[in-house]
mmCIF file of C-alpha atoms in Angstrom:
data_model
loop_
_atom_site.group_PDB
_atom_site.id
_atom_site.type_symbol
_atom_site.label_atom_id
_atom_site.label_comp_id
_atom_site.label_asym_id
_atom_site.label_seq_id
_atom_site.Cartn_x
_atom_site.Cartn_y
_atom_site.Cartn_z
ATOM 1 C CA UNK P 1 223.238 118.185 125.240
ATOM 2 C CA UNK P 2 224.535 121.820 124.585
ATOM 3 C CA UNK P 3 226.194 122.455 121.032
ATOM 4 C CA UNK P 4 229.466 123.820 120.889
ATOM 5 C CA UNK P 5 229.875 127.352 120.568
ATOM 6 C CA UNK P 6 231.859 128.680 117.729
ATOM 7 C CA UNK P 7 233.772 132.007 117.198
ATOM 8 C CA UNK P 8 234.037 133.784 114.164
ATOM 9 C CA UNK P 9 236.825 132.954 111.988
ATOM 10 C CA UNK P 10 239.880 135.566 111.840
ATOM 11 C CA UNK P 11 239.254 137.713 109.059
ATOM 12 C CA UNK P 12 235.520 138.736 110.355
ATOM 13 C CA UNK P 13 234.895 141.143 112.828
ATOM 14 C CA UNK P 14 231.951 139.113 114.383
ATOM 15 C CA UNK P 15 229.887 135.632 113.503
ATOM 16 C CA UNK P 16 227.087 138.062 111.712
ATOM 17 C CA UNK P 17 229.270 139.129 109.479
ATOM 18 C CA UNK P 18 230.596 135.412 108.758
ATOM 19 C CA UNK P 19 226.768 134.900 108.650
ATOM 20 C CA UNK P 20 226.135 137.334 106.261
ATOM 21 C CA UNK P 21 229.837 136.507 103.573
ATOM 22 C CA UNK P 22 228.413 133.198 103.661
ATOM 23 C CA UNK P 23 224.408 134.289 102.440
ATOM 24 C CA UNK P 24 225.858 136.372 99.930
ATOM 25 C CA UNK P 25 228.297 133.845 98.579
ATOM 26 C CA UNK P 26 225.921 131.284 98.764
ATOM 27 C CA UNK P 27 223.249 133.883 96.554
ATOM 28 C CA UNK P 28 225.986 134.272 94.167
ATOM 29 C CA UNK P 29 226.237 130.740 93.502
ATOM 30 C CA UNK P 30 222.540 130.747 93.056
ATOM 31 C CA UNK P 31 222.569 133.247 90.260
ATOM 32 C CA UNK P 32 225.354 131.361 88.594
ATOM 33 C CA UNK P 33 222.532 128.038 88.699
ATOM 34 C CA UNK P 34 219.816 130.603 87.738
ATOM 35 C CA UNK P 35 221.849 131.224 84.288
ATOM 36 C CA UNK P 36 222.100 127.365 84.162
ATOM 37 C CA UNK P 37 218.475 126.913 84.436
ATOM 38 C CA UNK P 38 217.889 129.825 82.492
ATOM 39 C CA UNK P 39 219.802 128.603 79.243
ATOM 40 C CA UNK P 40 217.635 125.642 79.221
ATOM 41 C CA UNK P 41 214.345 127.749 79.641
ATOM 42 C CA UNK P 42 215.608 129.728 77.125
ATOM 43 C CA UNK P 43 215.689 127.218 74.985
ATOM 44 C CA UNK P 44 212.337 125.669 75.992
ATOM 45 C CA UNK P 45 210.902 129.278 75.379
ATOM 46 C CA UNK P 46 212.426 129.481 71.215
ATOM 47 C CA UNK P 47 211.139 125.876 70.442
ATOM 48 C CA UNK P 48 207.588 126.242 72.304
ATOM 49 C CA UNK P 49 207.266 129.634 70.261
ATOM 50 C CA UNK P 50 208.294 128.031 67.143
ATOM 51 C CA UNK P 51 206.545 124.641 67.317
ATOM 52 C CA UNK P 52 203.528 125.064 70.191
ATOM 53 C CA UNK P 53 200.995 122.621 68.698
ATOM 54 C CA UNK P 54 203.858 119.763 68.392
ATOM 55 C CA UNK P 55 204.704 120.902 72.222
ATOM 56 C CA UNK P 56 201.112 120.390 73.794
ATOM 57 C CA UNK P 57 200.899 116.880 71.776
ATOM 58 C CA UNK P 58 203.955 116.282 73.579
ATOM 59 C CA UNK P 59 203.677 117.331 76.774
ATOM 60 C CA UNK P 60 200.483 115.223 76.907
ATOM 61 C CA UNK P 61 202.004 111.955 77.249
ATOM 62 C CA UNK P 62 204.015 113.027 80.102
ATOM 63 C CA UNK P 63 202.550 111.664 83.529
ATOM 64 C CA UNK P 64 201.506 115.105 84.589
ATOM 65 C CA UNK P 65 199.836 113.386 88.614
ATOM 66 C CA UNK P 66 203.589 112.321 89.476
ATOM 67 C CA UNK P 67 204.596 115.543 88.291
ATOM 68 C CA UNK P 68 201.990 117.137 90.313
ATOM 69 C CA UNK P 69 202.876 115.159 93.377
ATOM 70 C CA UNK P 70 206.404 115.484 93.092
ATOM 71 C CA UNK P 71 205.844 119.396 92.843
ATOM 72 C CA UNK P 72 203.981 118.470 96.000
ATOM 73 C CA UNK P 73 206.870 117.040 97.962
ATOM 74 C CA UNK P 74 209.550 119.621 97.196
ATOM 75 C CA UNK P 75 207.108 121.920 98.363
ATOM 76 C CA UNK P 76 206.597 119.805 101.711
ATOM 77 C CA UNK P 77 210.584 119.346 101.588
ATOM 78 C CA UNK P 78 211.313 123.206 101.633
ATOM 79 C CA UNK P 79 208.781 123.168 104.474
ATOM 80 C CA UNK P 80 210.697 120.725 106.759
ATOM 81 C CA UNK P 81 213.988 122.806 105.190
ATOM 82 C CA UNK P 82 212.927 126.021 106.956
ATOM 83 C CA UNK P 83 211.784 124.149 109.817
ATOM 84 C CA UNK P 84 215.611 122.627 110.226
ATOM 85 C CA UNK P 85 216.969 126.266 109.918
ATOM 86 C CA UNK P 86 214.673 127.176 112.611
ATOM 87 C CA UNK P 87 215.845 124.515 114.880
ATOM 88 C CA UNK P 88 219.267 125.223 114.704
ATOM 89 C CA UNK P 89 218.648 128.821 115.116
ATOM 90 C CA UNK P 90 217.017 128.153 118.328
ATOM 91 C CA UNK P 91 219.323 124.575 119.379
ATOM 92 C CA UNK P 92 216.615 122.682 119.141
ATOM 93 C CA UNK P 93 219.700 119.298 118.335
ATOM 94 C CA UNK P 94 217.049 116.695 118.334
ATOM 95 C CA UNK P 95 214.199 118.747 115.754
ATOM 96 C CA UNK P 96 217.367 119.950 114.117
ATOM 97 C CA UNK P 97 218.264 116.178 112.993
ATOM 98 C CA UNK P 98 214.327 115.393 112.059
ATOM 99 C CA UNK P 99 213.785 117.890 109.799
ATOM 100 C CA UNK P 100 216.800 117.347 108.117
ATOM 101 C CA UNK P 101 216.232 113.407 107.933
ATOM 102 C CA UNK P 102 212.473 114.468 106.560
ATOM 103 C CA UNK P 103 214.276 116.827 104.123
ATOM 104 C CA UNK P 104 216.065 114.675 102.614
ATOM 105 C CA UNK P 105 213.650 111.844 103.002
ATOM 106 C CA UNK P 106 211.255 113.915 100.937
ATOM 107 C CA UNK P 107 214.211 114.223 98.234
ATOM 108 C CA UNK P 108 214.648 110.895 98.342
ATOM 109 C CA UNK P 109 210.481 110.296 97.457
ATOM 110 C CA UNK P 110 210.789 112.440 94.688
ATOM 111 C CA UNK P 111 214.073 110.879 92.952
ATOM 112 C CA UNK P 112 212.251 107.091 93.248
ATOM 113 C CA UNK P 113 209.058 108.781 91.912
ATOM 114 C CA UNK P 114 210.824 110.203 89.065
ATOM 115 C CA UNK P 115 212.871 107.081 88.568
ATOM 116 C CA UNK P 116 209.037 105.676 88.372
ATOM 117 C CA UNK P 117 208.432 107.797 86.154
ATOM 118 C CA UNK P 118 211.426 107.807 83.926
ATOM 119 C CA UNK P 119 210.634 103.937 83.796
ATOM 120 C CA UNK P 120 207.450 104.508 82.349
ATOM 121 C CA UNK P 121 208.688 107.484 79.865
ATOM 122 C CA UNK P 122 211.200 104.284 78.832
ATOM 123 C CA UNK P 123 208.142 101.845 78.432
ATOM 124 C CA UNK P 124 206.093 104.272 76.541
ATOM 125 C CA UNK P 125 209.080 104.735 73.754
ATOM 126 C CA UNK P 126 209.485 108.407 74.211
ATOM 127 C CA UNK P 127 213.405 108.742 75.043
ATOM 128 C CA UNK P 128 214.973 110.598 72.585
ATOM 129 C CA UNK P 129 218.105 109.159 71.119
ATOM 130 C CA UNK P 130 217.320 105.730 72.963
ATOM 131 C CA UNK P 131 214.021 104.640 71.185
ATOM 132 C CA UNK P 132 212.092 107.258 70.037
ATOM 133 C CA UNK P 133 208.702 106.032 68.276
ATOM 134 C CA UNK P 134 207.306 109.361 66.446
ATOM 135 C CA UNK P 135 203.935 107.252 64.952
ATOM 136 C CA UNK P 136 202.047 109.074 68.302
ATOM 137 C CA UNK P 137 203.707 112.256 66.591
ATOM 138 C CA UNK P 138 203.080 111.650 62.420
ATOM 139 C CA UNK P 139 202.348 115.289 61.894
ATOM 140 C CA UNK P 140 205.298 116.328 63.532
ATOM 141 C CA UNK P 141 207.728 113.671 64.548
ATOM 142 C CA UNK P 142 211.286 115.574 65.192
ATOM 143 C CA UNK P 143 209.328 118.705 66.711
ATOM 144 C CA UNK P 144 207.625 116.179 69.456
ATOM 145 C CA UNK P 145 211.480 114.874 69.860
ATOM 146 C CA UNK P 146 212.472 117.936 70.562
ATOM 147 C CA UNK P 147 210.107 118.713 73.447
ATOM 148 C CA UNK P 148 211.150 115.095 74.960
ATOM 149 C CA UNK P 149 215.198 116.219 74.647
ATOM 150 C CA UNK P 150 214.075 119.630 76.576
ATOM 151 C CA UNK P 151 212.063 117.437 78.993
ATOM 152 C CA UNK P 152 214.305 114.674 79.389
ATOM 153 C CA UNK P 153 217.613 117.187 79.706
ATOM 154 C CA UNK P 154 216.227 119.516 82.422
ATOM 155 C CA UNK P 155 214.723 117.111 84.541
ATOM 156 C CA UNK P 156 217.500 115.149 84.793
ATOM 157 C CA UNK P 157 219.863 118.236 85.455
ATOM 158 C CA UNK P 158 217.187 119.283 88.155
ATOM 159 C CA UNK P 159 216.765 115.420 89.494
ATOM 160 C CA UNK P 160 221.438 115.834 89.753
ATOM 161 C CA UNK P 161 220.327 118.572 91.837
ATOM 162 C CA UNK P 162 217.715 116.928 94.226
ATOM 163 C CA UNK P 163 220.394 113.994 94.567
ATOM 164 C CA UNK P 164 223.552 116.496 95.191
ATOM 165 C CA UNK P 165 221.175 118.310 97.840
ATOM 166 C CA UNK P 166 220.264 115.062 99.490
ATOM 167 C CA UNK P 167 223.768 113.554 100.220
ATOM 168 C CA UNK P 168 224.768 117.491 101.671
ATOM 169 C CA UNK P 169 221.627 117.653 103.643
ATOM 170 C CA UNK P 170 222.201 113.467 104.711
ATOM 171 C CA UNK P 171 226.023 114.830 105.829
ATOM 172 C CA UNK P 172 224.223 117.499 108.136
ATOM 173 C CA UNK P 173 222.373 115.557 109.392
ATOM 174 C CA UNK P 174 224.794 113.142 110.958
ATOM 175 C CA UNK P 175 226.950 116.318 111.731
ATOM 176 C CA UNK P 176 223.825 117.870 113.700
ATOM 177 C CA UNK P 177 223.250 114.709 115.894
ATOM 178 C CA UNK P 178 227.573 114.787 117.025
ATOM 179 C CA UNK P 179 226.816 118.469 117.984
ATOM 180 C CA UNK P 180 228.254 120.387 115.374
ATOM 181 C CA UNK P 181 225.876 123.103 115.214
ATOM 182 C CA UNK P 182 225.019 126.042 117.716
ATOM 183 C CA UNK P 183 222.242 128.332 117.656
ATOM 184 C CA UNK P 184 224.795 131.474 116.685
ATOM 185 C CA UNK P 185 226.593 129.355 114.058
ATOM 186 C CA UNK P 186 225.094 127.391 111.304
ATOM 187 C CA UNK P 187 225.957 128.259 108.413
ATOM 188 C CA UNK P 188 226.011 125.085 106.621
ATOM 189 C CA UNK P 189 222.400 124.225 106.932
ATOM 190 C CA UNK P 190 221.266 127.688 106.272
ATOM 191 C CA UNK P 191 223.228 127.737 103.286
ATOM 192 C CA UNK P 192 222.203 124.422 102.256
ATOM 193 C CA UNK P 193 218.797 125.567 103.007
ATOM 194 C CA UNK P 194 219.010 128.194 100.371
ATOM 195 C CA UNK P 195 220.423 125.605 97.484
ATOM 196 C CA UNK P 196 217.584 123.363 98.432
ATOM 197 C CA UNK P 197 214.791 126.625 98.714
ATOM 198 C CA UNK P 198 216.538 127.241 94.704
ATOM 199 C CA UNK P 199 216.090 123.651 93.402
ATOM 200 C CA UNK P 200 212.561 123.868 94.774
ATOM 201 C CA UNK P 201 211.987 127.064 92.916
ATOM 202 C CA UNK P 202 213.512 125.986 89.688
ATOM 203 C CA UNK P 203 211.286 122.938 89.868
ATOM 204 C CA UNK P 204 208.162 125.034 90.466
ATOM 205 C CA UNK P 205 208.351 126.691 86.775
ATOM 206 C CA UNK P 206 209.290 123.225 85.219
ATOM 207 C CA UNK P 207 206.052 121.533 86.302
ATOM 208 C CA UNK P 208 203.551 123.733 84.685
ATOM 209 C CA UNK P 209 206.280 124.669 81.361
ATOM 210 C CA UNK P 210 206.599 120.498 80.810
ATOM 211 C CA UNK P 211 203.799 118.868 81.716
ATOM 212 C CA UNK P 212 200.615 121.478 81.660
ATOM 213 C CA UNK P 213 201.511 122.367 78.086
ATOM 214 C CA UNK P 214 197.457 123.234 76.170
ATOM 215 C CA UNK B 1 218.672 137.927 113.054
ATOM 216 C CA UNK B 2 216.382 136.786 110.199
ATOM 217 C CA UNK B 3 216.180 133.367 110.456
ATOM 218 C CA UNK B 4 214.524 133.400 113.732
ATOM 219 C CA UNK B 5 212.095 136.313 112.205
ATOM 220 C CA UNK B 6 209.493 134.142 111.098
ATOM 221 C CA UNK B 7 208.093 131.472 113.518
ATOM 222 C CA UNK B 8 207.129 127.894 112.695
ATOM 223 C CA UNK B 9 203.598 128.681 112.341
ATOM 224 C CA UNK B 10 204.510 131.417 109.381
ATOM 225 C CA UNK B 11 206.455 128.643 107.965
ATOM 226 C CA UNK B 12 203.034 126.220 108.046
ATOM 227 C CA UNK B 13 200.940 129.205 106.271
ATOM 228 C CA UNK B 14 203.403 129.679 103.544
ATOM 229 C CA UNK B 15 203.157 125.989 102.709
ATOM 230 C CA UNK B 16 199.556 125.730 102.868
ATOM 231 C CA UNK B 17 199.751 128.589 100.499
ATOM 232 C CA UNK B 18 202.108 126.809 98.318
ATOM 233 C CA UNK B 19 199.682 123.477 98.392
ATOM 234 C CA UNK B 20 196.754 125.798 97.620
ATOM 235 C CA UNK B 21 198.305 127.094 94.664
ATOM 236 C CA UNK B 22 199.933 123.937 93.445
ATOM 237 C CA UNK B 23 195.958 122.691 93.790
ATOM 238 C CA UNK B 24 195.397 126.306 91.501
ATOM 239 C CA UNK B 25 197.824 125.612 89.190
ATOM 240 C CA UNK B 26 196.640 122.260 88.056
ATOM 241 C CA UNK B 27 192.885 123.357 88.167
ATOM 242 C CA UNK B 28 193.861 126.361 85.705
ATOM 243 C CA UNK B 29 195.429 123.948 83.516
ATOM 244 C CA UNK B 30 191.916 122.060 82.708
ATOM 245 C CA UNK B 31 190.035 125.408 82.042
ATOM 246 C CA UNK B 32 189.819 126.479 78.167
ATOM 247 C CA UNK B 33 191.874 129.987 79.054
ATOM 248 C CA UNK B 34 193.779 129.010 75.170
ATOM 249 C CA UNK B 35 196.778 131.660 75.224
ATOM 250 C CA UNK B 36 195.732 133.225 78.704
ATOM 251 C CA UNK B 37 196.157 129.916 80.244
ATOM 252 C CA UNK B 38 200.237 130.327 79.976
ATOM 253 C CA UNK B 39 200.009 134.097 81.819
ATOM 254 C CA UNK B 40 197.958 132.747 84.836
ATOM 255 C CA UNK B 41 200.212 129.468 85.017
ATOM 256 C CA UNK B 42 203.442 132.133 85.397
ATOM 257 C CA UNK B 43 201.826 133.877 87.661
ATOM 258 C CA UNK B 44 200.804 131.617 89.860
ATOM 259 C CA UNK B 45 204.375 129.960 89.540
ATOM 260 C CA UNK B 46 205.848 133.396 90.245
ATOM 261 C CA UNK B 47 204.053 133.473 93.148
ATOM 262 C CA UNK B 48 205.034 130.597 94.702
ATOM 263 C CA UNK B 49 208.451 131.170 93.861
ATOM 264 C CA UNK B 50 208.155 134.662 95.654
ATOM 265 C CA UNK B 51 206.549 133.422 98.579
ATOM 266 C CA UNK B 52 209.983 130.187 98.544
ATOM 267 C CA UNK B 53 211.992 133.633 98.182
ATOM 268 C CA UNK B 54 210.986 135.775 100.674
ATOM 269 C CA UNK B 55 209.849 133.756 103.543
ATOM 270 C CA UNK B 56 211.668 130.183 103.435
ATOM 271 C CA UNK B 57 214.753 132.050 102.144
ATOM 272 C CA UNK B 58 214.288 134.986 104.085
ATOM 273 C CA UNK B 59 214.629 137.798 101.689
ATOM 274 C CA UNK B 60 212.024 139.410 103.449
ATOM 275 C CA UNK B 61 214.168 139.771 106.378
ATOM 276 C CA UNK B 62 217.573 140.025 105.009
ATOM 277 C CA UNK B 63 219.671 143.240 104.631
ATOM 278 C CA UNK B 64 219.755 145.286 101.694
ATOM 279 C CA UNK B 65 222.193 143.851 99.663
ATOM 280 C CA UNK B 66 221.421 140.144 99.901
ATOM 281 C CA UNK B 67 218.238 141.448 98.073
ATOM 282 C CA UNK B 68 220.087 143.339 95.446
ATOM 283 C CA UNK B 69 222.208 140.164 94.876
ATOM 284 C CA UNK B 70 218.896 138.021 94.710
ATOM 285 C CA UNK B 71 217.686 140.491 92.545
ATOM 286 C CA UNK B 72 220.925 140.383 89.919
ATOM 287 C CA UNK B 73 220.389 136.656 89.351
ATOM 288 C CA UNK B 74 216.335 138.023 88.192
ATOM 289 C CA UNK B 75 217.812 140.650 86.239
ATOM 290 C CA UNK B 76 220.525 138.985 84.249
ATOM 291 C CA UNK B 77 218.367 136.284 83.072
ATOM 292 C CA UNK B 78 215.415 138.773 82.177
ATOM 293 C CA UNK B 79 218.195 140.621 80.126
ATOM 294 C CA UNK B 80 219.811 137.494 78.662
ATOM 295 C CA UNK B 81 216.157 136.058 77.784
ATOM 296 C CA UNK B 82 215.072 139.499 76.317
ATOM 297 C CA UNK B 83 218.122 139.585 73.932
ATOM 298 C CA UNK B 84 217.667 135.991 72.541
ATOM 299 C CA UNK B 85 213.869 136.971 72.457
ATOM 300 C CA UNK B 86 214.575 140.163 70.913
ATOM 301 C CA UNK B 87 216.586 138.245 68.031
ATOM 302 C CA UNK B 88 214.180 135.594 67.688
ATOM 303 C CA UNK B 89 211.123 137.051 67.108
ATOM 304 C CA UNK B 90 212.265 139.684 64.851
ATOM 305 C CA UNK B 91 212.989 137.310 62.180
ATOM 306 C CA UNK B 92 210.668 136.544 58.878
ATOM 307 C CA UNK B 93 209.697 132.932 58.934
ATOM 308 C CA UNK B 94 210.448 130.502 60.132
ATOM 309 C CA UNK B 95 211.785 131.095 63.813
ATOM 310 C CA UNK B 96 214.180 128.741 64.065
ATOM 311 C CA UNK B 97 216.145 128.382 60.879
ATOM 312 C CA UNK B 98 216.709 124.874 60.056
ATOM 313 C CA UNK B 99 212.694 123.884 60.125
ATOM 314 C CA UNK B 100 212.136 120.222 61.798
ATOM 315 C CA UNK B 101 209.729 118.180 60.118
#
């Protein structure tokens, strides 16, 4: 039942060091996805500022209770995250492989409820590009577009995020039940732990910027 | 080492925190704050990324300069967004140049 020890690899002088290279890689990373993001807020910010009243029409016809919820379950989902970091920290194997399993079955909710959702966005004629009905939006029918582009565009960059951070955290947990974690080395899952605490984060701003617009 | 800093019940608080302010952030959303209402929905969102931050990523308990790097990614996108800002709203109508209908 033990995991298998690991020793650091050549070039460190000891597995806290190879702890440490690997958080600060992994928060470089973030940054770069924090400038992703960012563009898009950025963007968000100009046209909100420009057109707000055409924005808050908008933003009404999302389905702001699955956005609620969802917000909800990533919030649950970095929950079981730390929970899984915990485990391996202390080689708990069998806790270790739950709360990665709940991780990423809490991803999982949130992709079919925004796949719900996305469904109903479809139904309701509000897709951009695809077929767009502006007679909801007569006073301002491209600005109310423009909002939907925003919405549509980082929610589905976010959503390739969740579903990227599911299959990794699906992989570790397989890799977790053969053993290949020990309580001194595990790297992967705390790293993957801070991509999925990030995606959480990001997600956190976009529910109350898309769907509580007033 | 950090990640063994903050025990499973810590972990529990922070996310009933995190519920309780979701709950907050979609109860300030049906008050008539007008304007205000977009400051308190930040903040509250700032919180709960800060609390994400420091306690399921353990920034709270890392060294030094995993902080400062944390901190970079802040900066450089409060830099970027205060230069685009900075052109933006010092133009004379309209904002954006081409205006949509």
């Amino acid at each position: 039942m033990g995991m298998r020890e690991a020793e650091a690899a050549f070039q460190f002088d000891d597995l806290d060091q190879q702890r440490e290279t690997a958080g600060l890689g992994m928060w470089t990373f973030l940054v770069t996805e924090v400038m992703f993001f960012g563009g898009l807020f950025g963007a968000y910010i100009i046209y909100r500022m420009a057109y707000p009243e055409a924005f808050a029409a908008a933003s009404h016809h999302l389905y702001m209770w699955i956005g609620a919820i969802n917000t909800g379950i990533l919030l649950g989902s970095s929950l079981t995250m730390a929970m899984a970091v915990h485990a391996a920290a202390h080689a708990h194997r069998r806790q270790l492989v739950g709360y990665l399993a709940g991780t990423a079955g809490l991803g999982a909710v949130f992709l079919v409820l925004k796949g719900v959702e996305y469904a109903l966005d479809i139904h309701d004629r509000i897709v951009p590009g695809v077929n767009f009905h502006a007679e909801a939006f007569a006073a301002f029918p491209d600005r109310a577009e423009m909002f939907f582009v925003i919405y549509f565009i980082m929610t589905g960059l976010h959503a390739l995020h969740v579903t990227i951070g599911v299959g990794v955290i699906v992989v570790l947990a397989l890799m977790a039940k053969r053993g290949w974690f020990s309580a001194r080395n595990h790297n992967a899952v705390e790293m993957t732990g801070l991509y999925w605490h990030f995606v959480d984060i990001v997600w956190i701003f976009l529910f109350p910027l898309l769907y509580l617009i007033t | 080492m950090a990640e063994t800093a903050i025990s499973p019940r810590g972990y529990l608080l922070v996310a009933g925190l995190l519920m309780l302010l979701l709950v907050a952030t979609v109860g300030v959303a049906m008050l008539p704050l007008g304007p205000f209402g977009l400051v308190v929905a930040m903040a509250i969102a700032g919180t709960k990324a800060a609390l994400v931050a420091l306690y399921f990523m353990h920034l709270r308990f890392s060294t030094p300069l995993m902080r400062v790097f944390a901190a970079a990614g802040l900066l450089w996108l409060l830099i970027a967004m205060t230069l685009t800002l900075a052109d933006y709203l010092t133009r004379a109508e309209p904002m954006i140049g081409e205006v949509m209908r």
